Structures are given as C-alpha cells and as structure tokens.
XYZ file of C-alpha atoms in Angstrom:
272
model
C -30.922 -2.079 -9.271
C -28.256 -3.987 -11.231
C -25.169 -2.080 -12.251
C -22.828 -3.034 -15.057
C -19.998 -0.983 -13.520
C -17.538 -2.391 -10.998
C -14.504 -1.319 -9.008
C -11.966 -4.044 -8.311
C -9.835 -3.173 -5.283
C -6.522 -5.017 -5.584
C -4.262 -5.492 -2.556
C -1.192 -7.584 -1.851
C -3.216 -8.971 1.039
C -2.746 -10.096 4.629
C -3.662 -13.216 6.591
C -4.180 -11.191 9.779
C -7.921 -10.551 9.950
C -7.728 -7.606 12.348
C -5.416 -5.546 10.149
C -7.312 -6.700 7.053
C -10.460 -5.096 8.467
C -8.722 -1.942 9.715
C -6.930 -1.253 6.450
C -8.055 -3.105 3.324
C -11.707 -3.370 4.278
C -11.685 0.272 5.407
C -10.483 1.400 1.969
C -13.036 -0.808 0.232
C -15.807 0.612 2.403
C -14.739 4.194 1.687
C -14.794 3.406 -2.024
C -18.250 1.844 -1.787
C -19.549 4.872 0.131
C -18.090 7.239 -2.456
C -19.275 5.237 -5.478
C -22.595 3.592 -4.576
C -23.421 3.024 -8.255
C -20.474 0.636 -8.623
C -20.275 -2.959 -7.432
C -17.123 -3.512 -5.361
C -14.933 -6.597 -5.767
C -11.781 -7.648 -3.893
C -8.638 -9.359 -5.165
C -5.251 -10.140 -3.599
C -2.022 -10.580 -5.533
C -0.292 -12.841 -2.984
C -1.043 -16.487 -3.734
C 0.500 -17.486 -0.401
C -1.869 -15.248 1.547
C -4.875 -16.403 -0.489
C -4.020 -20.042 0.305
C -3.445 -19.295 3.996
C -6.759 -17.460 4.390
C -8.523 -20.439 2.834
C -6.752 -23.103 4.886
C -6.775 -21.296 8.243
C -9.979 -19.232 8.128
C -11.896 -20.808 5.220
C -12.031 -17.381 3.564
C -11.947 -17.348 -0.235
C -10.227 -14.412 -1.928
C -10.008 -13.846 -5.668
C -6.816 -13.428 -7.614
C -6.959 -10.656 -10.207
C -7.580 -13.234 -12.934
C -10.388 -15.004 -11.088
C -11.941 -11.664 -10.125
C -12.040 -10.657 -13.787
C -13.790 -13.948 -14.614
C -16.236 -13.438 -11.741
C -17.101 -9.928 -12.923
C -17.630 -11.188 -16.454
C -19.935 -13.923 -15.149
C -21.841 -11.315 -13.141
C -22.531 -9.296 -16.272
C -20.152 -6.446 -15.500
C -19.134 -4.518 -18.619
C -17.115 -1.573 -17.246
C -14.219 -2.311 -14.889
C -12.309 0.197 -12.795
C -9.290 -1.181 -10.912
C -7.832 0.556 -7.868
C -4.625 -0.939 -6.437
C -3.835 -0.343 -2.786
C -0.155 -0.927 -3.513
C 2.306 1.640 -2.196
C 4.559 1.720 -5.267
C 4.343 0.642 -8.896
C 6.413 -2.496 -8.398
C 6.215 -6.198 -9.210
C 2.750 -6.735 -7.741
C 1.368 -3.813 -9.712
C 2.982 -5.034 -12.928
C 1.467 -8.484 -12.459
C -1.927 -6.956 -11.702
C -1.858 -5.025 -14.975
C -0.837 -8.103 -16.978
C -3.599 -10.218 -15.442
C -6.218 -7.532 -16.002
C -5.151 -6.976 -19.601
C -5.546 -10.689 -20.313
C -9.302 -10.191 -19.800
C -9.586 -7.092 -21.979
C -11.861 -8.726 -24.568
C -14.443 -9.631 -21.917
C -15.374 -6.023 -21.094
C -16.252 -2.844 -22.950
C -13.756 -0.881 -20.845
C -11.035 -1.437 -18.267
C -9.364 1.421 -16.424
C -6.539 0.956 -13.945
C -5.793 3.625 -11.375
C -2.437 4.357 -9.740
C -0.701 3.211 -6.506
C -0.184 5.492 -3.512
C 3.153 6.981 -4.605
C 2.706 7.883 -8.260
C 3.427 11.613 -8.634
C 5.654 14.146 -6.875
C 2.459 15.602 -5.427
C 1.695 12.207 -3.854
C 5.062 12.195 -2.092
C 4.434 15.640 -0.622
C 0.949 14.671 0.493
C 2.160 11.474 2.152
C 4.916 13.370 3.978
C 2.429 15.924 5.280
C -0.083 13.240 6.269
C 2.475 11.247 8.231
C 3.869 14.316 9.970
C 0.357 15.343 10.976
C -0.460 11.905 12.369
C 2.950 11.012 13.813
C 4.779 14.211 14.822
C 8.289 13.861 16.222
C 10.203 16.002 18.691
C 13.765 17.203 18.203
C 15.284 14.324 20.170
C 13.092 11.750 18.413
C 13.279 10.018 15.051
C 10.492 8.481 13.021
C 11.751 5.386 11.207
C 9.528 4.032 8.444
C 9.828 0.377 7.484
C 9.002 -0.094 3.809
C 8.786 -3.465 2.113
C 11.405 -2.943 -0.568
C 11.777 -4.765 -3.868
C 14.239 -5.801 -6.563
C 12.031 -3.868 -9.017
C 13.290 -0.486 -10.228
C 10.344 1.089 -8.402
C 12.345 0.579 -5.197
C 13.665 4.072 -6.000
C 10.377 5.321 -4.539
C 11.746 4.778 -1.026
C 14.861 6.981 -1.391
C 12.640 9.505 -3.191
C 10.282 9.586 -0.214
C 13.235 9.955 2.148
C 14.506 12.889 0.079
C 11.060 14.499 0.199
C 11.023 14.332 3.998
C 14.454 15.994 4.103
C 13.513 18.587 1.494
C 10.486 19.515 3.599
C 12.707 20.054 6.641
C 12.085 16.752 8.438
C 15.674 15.676 9.023
C 14.701 13.220 11.755
C 12.506 11.006 9.562
C 14.169 7.997 7.952
C 12.895 5.517 5.380
C 14.283 1.993 5.226
C 13.188 -1.299 3.703
C 13.065 -4.963 4.643
C 13.883 -6.339 1.194
C 15.389 -3.431 -0.729
C 17.394 -0.221 -0.332
C 18.019 1.473 2.041
C 18.497 -1.309 4.589
C 18.373 -0.743 8.340
C 22.185 -0.576 8.523
C 22.159 2.406 6.158
C 19.785 4.218 8.515
C 22.071 3.675 11.496
C 24.829 5.555 9.678
C 22.585 8.637 9.511
C 20.716 8.361 12.811
C 23.850 7.863 14.898
C 25.167 11.232 13.678
C 22.245 13.052 15.293
C 21.314 13.643 18.925
C 18.469 11.140 18.786
C 17.330 9.411 21.966
C 13.915 8.002 21.092
C 12.952 5.977 18.009
C 9.397 5.688 16.718
C 9.021 2.685 14.416
C 6.182 2.691 11.897
C 5.472 0.243 9.056
C 5.301 2.094 5.744
C 2.943 -0.557 4.447
C -0.777 -0.658 3.864
C -1.321 -3.254 6.590
C 0.477 -4.070 9.823
C 0.993 -7.750 9.045
C 3.890 -10.202 9.242
C 6.626 -7.662 8.491
C 5.348 -5.236 11.126
C 4.815 -7.922 13.746
C 7.965 -9.950 13.094
C 10.615 -7.921 11.256
C 9.795 -4.646 12.997
C 8.305 -5.232 16.446
C 9.228 -8.738 17.604
C 11.699 -9.503 20.372
C 13.827 -11.496 17.931
C 17.402 -10.235 18.017
C 17.274 -9.376 14.315
C 14.098 -7.280 14.457
C 14.331 -3.540 13.909
C 13.138 -2.883 17.458
C 15.822 -5.139 18.913
C 18.529 -3.616 16.721
C 17.706 -0.107 17.935
C 17.541 -1.276 21.551
C 20.984 -2.846 21.098
C 22.245 0.552 19.926
C 20.992 2.125 23.166
C 17.887 3.902 21.872
C 14.480 4.055 23.487
C 12.055 2.410 21.063
C 8.343 2.902 20.504
C 6.647 0.638 17.958
C 3.514 1.891 16.229
C 1.952 -1.268 14.830
C -0.559 0.327 12.488
C -1.000 0.088 8.739
C -1.187 3.137 6.486
C -4.773 2.191 5.681
C -5.779 3.151 9.210
C -5.029 6.788 8.396
C -8.089 8.526 6.975
C -6.051 10.921 4.830
C -4.172 8.024 3.214
C -7.461 6.385 2.297
C -8.628 9.718 0.902
C -5.508 9.879 -1.283
C -6.384 6.513 -2.810
C -9.868 7.898 -3.441
C -8.338 10.926 -5.182
C -6.447 8.581 -7.495
C -9.591 6.594 -8.173
C -11.648 9.688 -8.909
C -9.052 10.942 -11.389
C -8.929 7.565 -13.100
C -12.704 7.322 -13.371
C -12.724 10.716 -15.069
C -9.835 9.768 -17.350
C -7.316 12.161 -15.806
C -4.737 9.680 -14.521
C -4.628 5.990 -15.409
C -2.045 3.271 -15.950
C -4.313 1.510 -18.424
C -7.413 2.849 -20.157
C -8.737 0.217 -22.533
C -11.958 0.485 -24.500
C -13.263 -2.300 -26.696
C -13.821 -1.234 -30.285
C -17.493 -1.986 -30.779
C -17.751 -0.538 -34.292
C-alpha cells in the first residue's frame, strides 16, 4: 500500500561501512519498525563523505536537498525529518535551511530535534552512558566530542557539568575541534588519583575521528597523549548509535515531533 508520509533520517554520515550499519542503519531500522506506515529515506549532510562513498564503494547517498526532490517525485506529501546529530550546530542549521527550501513541494514538513536538545536529554544521556560504561574510583571516562565553532558548542561543557552535578566527577568531556580541548582535560584529570583512562567517542558513529584522532598510535592521538602522561588507556571504539537507549532517545524525539509536541520546524502549506 502506497503511503504519502515519509521520515527522512538525516546524518552527518560516515564512509566506514561497518559503523554505518551499526549506528546509522540501526537507527533507521528502529524508526522503520516503530513507524511502518511511513516510508524511510536517508540523507547525509557531509558532501565529502557522500563523494567518498560513491567513488570508493559506488554507494549513492542523498543530500537533504536531493532527498526532498526524491520524496516529491515519489509522491510524498507529508515529511517528517529526524536528525541524528548530537547537537544543534552547523550541520543541523544547514539541514533546516535545505529542507525549508522545499516547503512549497509538500503539504507539511516537521523537523525533530537532535540528541541534546533539553535539560532532560542531558540527564538521560548521562544515565545511559553510566549504565553502559561504568567507571571505578581509580578510572576516568573521557568522552571525545566533535566540537564546533557554532555557539552550540556550549552543549559539551553543559554535558560535562551535568555529569559533575550527578556526582560523576571522573567523567570528562572534550572535543576535537572545539572547547574543551584535550589539554583542558589534563588539567582536571591530573588532579585526581586516576590510573586508568577509558576513551569513548561521543559521536553517533565511530569513524575517522574515533579511529585516527582518538585511538591511533599517532603521537598526537588522544590515546597516545594519555599514554605519554603515564596512564593506562582503554579505547572503546563504538558509536553512540550502538547503544539501544540512545536510539530510543532519538525515537522519543521523533514521536514528540510527529505529535506536534517538540519540533524545530513545523510547516503546513496553506491549502485554502
């Protein structure tokens, strides 16, 4: 039976097929299972990753703009967009702009929220991570976020504060391309009696940043930096999308948006 309703799942993307399946595809499948009456579409926001997937694996991935055109061509009239982004940063802004450009092609467009959107989300993420990656007194869990020049980079210090406020003083949040940087974390970690470091990417997928910036043997990687400081290091090369409860949180956001409770954009075409 043909449906005129669609859910577009928008991710930054990854060129690593294994982590794509374990994280992005897993979220898409959960969404399809939860909303069988909707047709599911995929889009990536990274042009570089889209080009690499095509050239290396001959896999074609839509941009947000081309996905909107594809849905229009398929006869879709109602569009629900769920980003898998962690924060409401540059990629999310661009996604909204691209989707809004196609507003006249559909009777309605709703855009749901990224992972960290409310104070409740921060608490839930803290509890989920502590359940899945508990740490002992002499251990520290160090989360590697992406970071951004966008003002939404404040989400990372806010998450760090939430961990501390909940009593997890041995969990630290840093970023590759924003604030706090790894050097800022050393200032705090070195003041504690920490012996063992658990490194975890605070990213949807365990892609290039996790494999190269976090876990490689390059002297500038986070693992190498901690080893140079004399710590034992354990790298957990898994994306957030591999955690069932994280995927369920995205589904919570989607469900609220579908029912009009929490959206970034809720556009309806005036048909009168």
